[in-house]
CSV table of C-alpha atoms and ligand atoms in Angstrom, one decimal:
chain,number,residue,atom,x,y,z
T,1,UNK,CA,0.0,0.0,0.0
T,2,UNK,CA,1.4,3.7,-1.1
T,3,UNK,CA,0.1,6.6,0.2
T,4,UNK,CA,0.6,9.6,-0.7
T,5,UNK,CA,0.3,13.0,1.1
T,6,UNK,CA,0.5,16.6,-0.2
T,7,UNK,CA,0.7,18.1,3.0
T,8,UNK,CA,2.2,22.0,4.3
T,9,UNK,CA,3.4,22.5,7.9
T,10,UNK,CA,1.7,22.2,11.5
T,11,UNK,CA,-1.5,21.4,9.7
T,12,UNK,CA,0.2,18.8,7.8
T,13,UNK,CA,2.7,17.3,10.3
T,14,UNK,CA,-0.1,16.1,12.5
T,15,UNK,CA,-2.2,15.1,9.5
T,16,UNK,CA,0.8,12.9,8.9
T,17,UNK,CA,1.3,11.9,11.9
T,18,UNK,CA,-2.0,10.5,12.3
T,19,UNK,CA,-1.4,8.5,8.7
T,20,UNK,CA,1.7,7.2,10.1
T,21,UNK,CA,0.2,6.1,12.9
T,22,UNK,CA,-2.7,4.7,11.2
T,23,UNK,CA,-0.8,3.2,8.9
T,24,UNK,CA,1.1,1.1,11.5
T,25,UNK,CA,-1.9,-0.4,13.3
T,26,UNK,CA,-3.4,-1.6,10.2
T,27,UNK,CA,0.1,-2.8,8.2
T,28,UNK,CA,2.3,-3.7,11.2
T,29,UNK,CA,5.7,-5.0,10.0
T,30,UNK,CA,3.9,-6.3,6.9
T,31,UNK,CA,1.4,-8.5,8.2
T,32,UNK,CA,-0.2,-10.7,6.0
T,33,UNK,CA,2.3,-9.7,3.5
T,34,UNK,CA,0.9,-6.4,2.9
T,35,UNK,CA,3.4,-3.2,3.5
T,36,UNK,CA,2.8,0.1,3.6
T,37,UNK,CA,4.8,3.4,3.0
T,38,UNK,CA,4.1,6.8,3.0
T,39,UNK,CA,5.6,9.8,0.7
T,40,UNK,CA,4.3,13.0,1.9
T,41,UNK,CA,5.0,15.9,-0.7
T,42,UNK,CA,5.9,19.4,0.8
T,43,UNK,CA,5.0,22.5,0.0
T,44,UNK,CA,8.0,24.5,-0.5
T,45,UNK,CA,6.2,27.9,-1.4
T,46,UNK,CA,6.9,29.0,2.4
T,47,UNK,CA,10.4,28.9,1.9
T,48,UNK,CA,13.1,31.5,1.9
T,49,UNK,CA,16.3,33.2,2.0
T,50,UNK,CA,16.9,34.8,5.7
T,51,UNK,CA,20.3,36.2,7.2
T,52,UNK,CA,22.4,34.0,4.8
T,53,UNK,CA,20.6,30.8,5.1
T,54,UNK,CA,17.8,29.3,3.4
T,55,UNK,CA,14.6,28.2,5.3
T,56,UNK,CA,12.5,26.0,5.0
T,57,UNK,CA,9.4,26.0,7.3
T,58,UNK,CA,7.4,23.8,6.5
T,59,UNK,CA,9.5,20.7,5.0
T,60,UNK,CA,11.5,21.4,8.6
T,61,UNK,CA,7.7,21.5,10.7
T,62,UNK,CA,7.3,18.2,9.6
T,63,UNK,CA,10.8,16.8,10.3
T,64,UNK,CA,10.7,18.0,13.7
T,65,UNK,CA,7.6,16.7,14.3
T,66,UNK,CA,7.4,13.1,13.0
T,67,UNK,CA,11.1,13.2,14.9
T,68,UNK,CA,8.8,14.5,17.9
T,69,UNK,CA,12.0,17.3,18.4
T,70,UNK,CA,9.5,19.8,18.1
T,71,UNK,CA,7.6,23.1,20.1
T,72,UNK,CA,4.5,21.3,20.5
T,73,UNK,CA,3.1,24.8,22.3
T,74,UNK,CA,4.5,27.3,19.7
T,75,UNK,CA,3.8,24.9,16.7
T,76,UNK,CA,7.2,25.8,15.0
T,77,UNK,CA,10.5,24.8,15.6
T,78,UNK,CA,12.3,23.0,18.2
T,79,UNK,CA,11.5,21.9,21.6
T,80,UNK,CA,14.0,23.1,24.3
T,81,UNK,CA,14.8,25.9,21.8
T,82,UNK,CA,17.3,29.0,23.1
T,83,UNK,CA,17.4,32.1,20.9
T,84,UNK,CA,21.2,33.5,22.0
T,85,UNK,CA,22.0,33.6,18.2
T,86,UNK,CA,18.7,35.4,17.6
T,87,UNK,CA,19.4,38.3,20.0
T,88,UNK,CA,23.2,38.4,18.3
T,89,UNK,CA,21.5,39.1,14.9
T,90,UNK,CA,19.5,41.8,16.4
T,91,UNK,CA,22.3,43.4,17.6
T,92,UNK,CA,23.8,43.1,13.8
T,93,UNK,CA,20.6,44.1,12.4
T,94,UNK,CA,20.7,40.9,10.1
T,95,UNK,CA,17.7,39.1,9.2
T,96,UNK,CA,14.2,40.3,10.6
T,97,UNK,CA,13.8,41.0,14.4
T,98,UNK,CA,10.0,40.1,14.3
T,99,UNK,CA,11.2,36.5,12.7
T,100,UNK,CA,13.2,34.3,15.8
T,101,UNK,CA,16.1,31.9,14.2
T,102,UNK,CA,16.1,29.7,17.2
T,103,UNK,CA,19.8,27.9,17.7
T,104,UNK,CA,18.9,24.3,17.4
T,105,UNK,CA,16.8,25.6,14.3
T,106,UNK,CA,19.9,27.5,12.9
T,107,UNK,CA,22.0,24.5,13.1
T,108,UNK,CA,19.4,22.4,10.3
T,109,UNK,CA,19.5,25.6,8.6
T,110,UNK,CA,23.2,26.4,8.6
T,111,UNK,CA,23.8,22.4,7.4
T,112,UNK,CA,21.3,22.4,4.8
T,113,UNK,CA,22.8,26.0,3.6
T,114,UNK,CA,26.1,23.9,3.9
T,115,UNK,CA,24.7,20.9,1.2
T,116,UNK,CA,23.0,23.7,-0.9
T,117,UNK,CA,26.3,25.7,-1.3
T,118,UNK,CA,28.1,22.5,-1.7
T,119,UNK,CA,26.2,22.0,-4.4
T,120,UNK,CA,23.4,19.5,-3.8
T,121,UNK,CA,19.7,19.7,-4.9
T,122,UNK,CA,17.5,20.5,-2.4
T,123,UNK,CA,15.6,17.1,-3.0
T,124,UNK,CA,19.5,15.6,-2.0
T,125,UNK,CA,19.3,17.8,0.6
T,126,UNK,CA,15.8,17.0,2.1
T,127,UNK,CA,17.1,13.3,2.0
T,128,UNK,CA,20.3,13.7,4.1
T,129,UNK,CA,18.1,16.0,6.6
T,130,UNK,CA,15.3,12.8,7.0
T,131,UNK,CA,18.3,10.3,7.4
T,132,UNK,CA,19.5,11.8,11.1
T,133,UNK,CA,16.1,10.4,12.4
T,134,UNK,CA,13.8,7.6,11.3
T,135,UNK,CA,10.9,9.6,10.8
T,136,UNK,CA,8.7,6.3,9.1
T,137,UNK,CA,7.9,8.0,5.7
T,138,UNK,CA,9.5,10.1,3.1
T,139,UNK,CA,9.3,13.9,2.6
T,140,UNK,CA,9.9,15.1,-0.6
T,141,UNK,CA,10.1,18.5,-1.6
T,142,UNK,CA,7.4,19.4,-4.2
T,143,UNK,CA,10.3,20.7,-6.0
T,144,UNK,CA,14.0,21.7,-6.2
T,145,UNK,CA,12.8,25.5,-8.0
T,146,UNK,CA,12.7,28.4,-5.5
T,147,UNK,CA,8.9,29.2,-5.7
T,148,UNK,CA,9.1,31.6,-2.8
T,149,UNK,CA,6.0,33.2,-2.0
T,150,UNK,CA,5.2,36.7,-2.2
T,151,UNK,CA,2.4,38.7,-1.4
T,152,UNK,CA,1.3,42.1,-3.1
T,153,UNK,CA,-0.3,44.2,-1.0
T,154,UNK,CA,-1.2,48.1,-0.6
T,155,UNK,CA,2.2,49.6,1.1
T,156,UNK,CA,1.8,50.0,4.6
T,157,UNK,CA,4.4,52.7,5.2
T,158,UNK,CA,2.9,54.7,1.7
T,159,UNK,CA,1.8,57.9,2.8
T,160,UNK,CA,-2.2,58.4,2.7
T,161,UNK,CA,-2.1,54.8,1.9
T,162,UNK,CA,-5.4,53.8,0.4
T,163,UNK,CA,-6.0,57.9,-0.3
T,164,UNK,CA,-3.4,58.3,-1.8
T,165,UNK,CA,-3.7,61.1,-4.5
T,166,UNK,CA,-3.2,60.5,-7.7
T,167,UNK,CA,-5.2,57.2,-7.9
T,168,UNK,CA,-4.2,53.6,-7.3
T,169,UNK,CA,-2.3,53.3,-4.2
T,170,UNK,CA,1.3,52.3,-4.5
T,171,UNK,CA,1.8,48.6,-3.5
T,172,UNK,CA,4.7,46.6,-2.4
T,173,UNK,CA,5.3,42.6,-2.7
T,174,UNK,CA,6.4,41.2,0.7
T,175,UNK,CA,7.7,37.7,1.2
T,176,UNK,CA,5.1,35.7,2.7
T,177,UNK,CA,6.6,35.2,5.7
T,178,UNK,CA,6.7,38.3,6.3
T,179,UNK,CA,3.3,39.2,5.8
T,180,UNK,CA,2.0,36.0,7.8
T,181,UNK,CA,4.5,36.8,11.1
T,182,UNK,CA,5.2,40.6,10.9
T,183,UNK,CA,1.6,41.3,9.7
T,184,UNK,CA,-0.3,38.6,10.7
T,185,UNK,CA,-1.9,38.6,7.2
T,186,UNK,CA,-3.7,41.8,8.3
T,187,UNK,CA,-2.7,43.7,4.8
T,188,UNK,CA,-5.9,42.6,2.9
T,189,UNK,CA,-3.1,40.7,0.0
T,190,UNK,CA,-3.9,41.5,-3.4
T,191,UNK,CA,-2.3,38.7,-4.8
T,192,UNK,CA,-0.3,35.7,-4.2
T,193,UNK,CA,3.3,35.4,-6.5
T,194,UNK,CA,4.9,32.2,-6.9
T,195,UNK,CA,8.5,32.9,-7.9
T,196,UNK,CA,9.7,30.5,-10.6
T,197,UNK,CA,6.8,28.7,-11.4
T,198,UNK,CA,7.4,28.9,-15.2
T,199,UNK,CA,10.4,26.6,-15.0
T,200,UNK,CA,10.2,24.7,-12.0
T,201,UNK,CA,9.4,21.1,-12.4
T,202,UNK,CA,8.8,18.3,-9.4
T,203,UNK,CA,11.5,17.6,-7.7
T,204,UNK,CA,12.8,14.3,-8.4
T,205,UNK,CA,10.3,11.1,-7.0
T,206,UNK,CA,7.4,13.7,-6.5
T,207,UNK,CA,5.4,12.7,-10.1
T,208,UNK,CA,6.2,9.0,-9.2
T,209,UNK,CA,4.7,8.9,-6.1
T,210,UNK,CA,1.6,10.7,-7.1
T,211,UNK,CA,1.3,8.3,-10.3
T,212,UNK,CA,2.2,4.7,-8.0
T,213,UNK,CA,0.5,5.6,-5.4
T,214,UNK,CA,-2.8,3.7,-3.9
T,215,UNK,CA,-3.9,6.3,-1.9
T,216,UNK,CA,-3.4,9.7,-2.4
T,217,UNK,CA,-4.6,12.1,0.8
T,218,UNK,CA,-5.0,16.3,0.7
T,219,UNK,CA,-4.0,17.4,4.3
T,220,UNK,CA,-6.3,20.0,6.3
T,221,UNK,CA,-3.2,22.7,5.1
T,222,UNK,CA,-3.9,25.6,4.1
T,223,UNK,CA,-5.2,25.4,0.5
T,224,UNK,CA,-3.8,28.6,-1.3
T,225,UNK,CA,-0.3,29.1,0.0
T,226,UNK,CA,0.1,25.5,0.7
T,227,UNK,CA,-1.7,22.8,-1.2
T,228,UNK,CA,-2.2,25.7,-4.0
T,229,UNK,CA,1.7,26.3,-4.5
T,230,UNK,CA,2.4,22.5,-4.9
T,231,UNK,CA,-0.5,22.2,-7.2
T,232,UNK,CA,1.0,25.3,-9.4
T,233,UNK,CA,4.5,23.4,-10.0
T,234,UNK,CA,3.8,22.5,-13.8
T,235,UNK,CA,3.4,18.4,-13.7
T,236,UNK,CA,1.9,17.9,-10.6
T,237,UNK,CA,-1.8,18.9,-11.1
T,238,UNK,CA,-1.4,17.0,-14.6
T,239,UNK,CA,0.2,14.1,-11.9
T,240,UNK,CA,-2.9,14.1,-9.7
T,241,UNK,CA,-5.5,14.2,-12.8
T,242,UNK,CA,-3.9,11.4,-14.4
T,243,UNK,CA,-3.3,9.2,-11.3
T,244,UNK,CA,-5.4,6.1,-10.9
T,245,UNK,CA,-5.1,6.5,-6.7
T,246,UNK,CA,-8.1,7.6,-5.6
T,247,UNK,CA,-7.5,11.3,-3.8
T,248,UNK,CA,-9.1,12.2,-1.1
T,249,UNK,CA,-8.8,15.8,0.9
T,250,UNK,CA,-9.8,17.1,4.5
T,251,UNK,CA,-11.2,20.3,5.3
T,252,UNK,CA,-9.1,22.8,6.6
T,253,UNK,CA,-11.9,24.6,7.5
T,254,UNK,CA,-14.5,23.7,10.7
T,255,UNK,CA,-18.1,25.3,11.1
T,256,UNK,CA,-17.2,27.9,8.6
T,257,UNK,CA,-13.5,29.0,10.5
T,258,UNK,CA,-10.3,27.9,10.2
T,259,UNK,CA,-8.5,25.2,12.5
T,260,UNK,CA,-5.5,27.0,12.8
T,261,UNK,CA,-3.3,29.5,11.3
T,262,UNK,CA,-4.9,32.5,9.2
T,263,UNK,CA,-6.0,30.6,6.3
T,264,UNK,CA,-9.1,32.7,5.8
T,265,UNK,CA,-6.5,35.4,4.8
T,266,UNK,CA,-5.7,33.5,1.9
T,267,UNK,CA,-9.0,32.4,0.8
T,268,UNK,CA,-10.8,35.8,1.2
T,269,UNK,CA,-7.8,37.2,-1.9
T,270,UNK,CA,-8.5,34.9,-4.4
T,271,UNK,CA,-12.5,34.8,-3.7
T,272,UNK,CA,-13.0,31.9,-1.9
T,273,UNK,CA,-15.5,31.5,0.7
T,274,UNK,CA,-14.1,30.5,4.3
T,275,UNK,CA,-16.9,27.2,4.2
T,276,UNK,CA,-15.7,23.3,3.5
T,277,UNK,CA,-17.6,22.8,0.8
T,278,UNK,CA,-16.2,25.9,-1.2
T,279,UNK,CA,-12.7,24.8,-0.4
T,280,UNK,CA,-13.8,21.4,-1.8
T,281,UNK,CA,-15.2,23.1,-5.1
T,282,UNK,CA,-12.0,25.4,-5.6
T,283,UNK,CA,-10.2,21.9,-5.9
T,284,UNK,CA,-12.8,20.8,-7.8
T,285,UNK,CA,-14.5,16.9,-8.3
T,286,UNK,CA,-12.3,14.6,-10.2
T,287,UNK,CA,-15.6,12.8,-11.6
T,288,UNK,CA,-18.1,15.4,-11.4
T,289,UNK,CA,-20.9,16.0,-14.7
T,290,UNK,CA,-18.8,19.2,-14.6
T,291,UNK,CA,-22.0,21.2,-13.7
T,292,UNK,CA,-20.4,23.8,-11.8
T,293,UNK,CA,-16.8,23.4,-12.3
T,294,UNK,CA,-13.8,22.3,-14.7
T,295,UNK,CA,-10.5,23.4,-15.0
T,296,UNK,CA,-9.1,26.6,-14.6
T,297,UNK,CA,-5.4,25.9,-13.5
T,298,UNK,CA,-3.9,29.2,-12.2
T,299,UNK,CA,-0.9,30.1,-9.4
T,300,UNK,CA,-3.4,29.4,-6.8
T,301,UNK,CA,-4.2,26.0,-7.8
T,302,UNK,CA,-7.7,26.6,-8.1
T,303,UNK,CA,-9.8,24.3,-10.9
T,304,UNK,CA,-13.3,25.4,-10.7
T,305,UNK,CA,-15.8,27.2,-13.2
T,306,UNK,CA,-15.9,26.1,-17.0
T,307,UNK,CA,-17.3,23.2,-18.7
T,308,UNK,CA,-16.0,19.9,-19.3
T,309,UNK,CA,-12.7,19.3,-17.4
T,310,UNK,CA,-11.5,18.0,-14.2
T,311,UNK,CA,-11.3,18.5,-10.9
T,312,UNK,CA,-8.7,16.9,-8.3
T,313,UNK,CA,-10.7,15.2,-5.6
T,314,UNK,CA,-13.0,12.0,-5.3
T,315,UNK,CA,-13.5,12.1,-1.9
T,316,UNK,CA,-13.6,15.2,0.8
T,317,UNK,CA,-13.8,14.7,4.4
T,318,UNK,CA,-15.8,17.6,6.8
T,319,UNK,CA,-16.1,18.2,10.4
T,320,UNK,CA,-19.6,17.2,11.9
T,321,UNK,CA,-19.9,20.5,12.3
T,322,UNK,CA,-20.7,20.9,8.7
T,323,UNK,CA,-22.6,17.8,7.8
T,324,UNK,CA,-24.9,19.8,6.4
T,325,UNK,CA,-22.8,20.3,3.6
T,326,UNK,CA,-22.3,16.7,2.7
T,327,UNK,CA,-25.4,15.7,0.1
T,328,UNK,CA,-24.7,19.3,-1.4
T,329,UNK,CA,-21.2,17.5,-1.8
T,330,UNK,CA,-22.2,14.5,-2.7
T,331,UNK,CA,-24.7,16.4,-5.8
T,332,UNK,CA,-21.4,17.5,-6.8
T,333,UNK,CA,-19.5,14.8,-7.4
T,334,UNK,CA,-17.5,14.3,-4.4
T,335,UNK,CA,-17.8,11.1,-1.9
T,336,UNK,CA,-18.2,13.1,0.9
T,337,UNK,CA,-18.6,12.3,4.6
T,338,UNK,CA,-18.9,14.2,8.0
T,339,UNK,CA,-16.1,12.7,11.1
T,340,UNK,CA,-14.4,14.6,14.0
T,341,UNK,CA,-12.2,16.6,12.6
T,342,UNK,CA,-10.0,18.0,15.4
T,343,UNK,CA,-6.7,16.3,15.4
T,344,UNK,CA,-5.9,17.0,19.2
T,345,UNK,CA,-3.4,14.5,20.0
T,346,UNK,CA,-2.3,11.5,18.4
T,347,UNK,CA,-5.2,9.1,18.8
T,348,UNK,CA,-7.6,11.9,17.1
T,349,UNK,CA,-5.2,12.1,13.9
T,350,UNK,CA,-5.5,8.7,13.5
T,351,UNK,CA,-8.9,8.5,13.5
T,352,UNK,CA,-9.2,11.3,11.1
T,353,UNK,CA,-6.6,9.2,9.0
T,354,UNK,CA,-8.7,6.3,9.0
T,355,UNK,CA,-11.5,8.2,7.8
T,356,UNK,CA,-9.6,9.2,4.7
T,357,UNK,CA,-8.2,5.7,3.7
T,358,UNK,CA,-11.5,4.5,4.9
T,359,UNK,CA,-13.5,7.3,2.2
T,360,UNK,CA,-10.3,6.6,0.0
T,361,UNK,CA,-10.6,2.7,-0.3
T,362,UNK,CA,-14.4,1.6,1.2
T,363,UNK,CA,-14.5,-2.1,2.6
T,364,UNK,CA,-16.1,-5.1,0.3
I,1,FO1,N1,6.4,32.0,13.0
I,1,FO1,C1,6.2,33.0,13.8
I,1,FO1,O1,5.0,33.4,14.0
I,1,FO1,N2,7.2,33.8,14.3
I,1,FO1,C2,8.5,33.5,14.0
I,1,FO1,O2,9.4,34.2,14.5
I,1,FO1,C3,8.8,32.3,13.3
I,1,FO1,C4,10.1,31.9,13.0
I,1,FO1,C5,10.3,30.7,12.3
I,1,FO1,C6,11.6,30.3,12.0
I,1,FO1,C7,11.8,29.1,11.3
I,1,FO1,C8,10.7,28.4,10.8
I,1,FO1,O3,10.9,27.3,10.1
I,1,FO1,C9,9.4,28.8,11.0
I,1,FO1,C10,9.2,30.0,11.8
I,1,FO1,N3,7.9,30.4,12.0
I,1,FO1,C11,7.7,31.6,12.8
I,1,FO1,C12,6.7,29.7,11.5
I,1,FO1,C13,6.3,30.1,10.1
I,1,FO1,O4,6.4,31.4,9.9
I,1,FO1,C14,4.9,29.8,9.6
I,1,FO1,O5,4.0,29.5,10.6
I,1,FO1,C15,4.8,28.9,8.5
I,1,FO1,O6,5.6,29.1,7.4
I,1,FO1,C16,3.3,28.9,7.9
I,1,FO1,O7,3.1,27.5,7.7
């Protein structure tokens, strides 16, 4: 059994912990000769150059936590974390003093700045970072291309702003990171900018596992900057469409808010309502009559609204907060079911990953 995951950070890390966990109650050491792995593919649109070292939050969310080294409280980094490099950088004035390099976190960034400049590939890189703990599945970088995020937003520090005289006001593009930590995605964004996208591919494995996989799962992440930048890379929307796994995504989104994060942000710029059922529909049903959606592939990832073509999901998974939406679901095209969506602790993301191979692959 394959299974694959597209997955971004805290969301995704306990998503996938959940599947690992499931995984190993129902395929224990290959029982009945049936073995299981899991590829999770990582959104990389997060990442970025910071005080001389590149970052990589969510690929490294997810190695901390299926290592179980991370800040379980903070939901980012390292447990035990001390930030005496962090205050040394403020003195210098490098990198940003709103965004904390903690030390343990510096050292996985200073040694994968170390294979970068050595020359390896990021995917090379993500693989000798995964080998120092036996994290039970494989994280793959959705691809080796820098497809930084960026955000374009009104300028904050513009005089008169908004009023500015003289008509549109002047706007500035801000890493995302910044406008998710400094801002807090206050700055209504404009637009989301993937950098590269025209000639960045999948990184090496990512096609394969989509195409081999039995199983392929959405995590609850957030589904613009996240999910939507790994669905931009040319070749792996085309991966997902032609894949004869069935996929099978869970809500990010519970009794019309988001589980974590700011994720309604995100939604709100590229005109999608903050409700599970119009994140399913801007992902669109694999094997829907096309009534009310088809394929319109842009930076966002988004494949709703014209006739004909397909969307990426068979099956969707809400809270039971929002069974309500399921038959509307269902009239669309997507196997759809309602189940406790909170992933609280371990147990609880289990469940939730049973539900999806359950939805995924129903029993005889
Ligand atoms: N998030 C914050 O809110 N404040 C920070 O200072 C911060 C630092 C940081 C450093 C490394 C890293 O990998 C992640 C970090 N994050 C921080 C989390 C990150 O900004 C975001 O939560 C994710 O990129 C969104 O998924």
């Amino acid at each position: 059994m394959r299974i694959t995951v597209l997955a971004g950070g805290v969301g995704g890390a306990r998503f996938v912990r959940g599947v690992r966990e499931e995984v190993r109650r129902r395929f224990p050491d290959g029982a009945g000769g049936s073995e299981a792995s899991v590829d999770v593919v990582v959104n990389t649109g997060d990442d970025l150059w910071l005080a001389g070292v590149r970052l990589w939050p969510d690929f490294d969310s997810l190695l901390y936590a299926l290592a179980g080294v991370n800040d379980t409280e903070r939901g980012w980094g390292r447990a035990g974390e001390t930030e005496r490099v962090a205050a040394e950088l403020r003195e210098w004035g490098v990198g940003w003093p709103w965004f904390t390099l903690g030390d343990l976190d510096l050292g996985t960034h200073l040694a994968r700045t170390a294979w970068l400049r050595e020359g390896l590939a990021p995917a090379q890189v993500a693989e000798r970072l995964q080998a120092r703990w036996p994290l039970g599945v494989r994280l793959l970088p959705a691809t080796d291309a820098e497809v930084d995020t960026h955000v374009l937003v009104d300028d904050p520090d513009a005089p008169g702003g908004a009023d500015a005289p003289g008509g549109g006001a002047p706007t500035r593009e801000l890493h995302f990171q910044e406008w998710w930590t400094r801002y807090r995605a206050t700055l209504p964004a404009r637009e989301f900018r993937q950098r590269n996208l025209g000639t960045a591919r999948p990184a090496p494995g990512v096609v394969e596992a989509i195409a081999d996989a039995d199983v392929v799962l959405v995590a609850p992440s957030n589904p613009v900057v996240s999910i939507g930048t790994i669905l931009a890379i040319p070749g792996i929307r085309e991966a997902l469409a032609a894949t004869d796994a069935p996929v099978v995504g869970v809500s990010p989104i519970i009794g019309g808010a988001v589980v974590r994060g700011m994720a309604d942000a995100c939604l709100s710029a590229i005109g999608v309502q903050t409700d599970a059922a119009a994140v399913a529909r801007h992902y669109g049903a694999r094997h829907s009559e096309a009534r009310h959606y088809g394929a319109r592939s842009d930076a966002t990832g988004a494949a709703d609204t014209t006739d004909g073509a397909r969307g990426l999901l068979d099956g969707w998974l809400v809270a039971e907060e929002d069974a309500a939406e399921v038959d509307g679901l269902r009239a669309d095209g997507f196997a759809a079911r309602a189940v406790p969506l909170w992933m609280r602790d371990l147990e609880t993301s289990a469940a939730l990953a049973g539900a999806a191979l359950d939805l995924a692959l129903p029993g005889p």
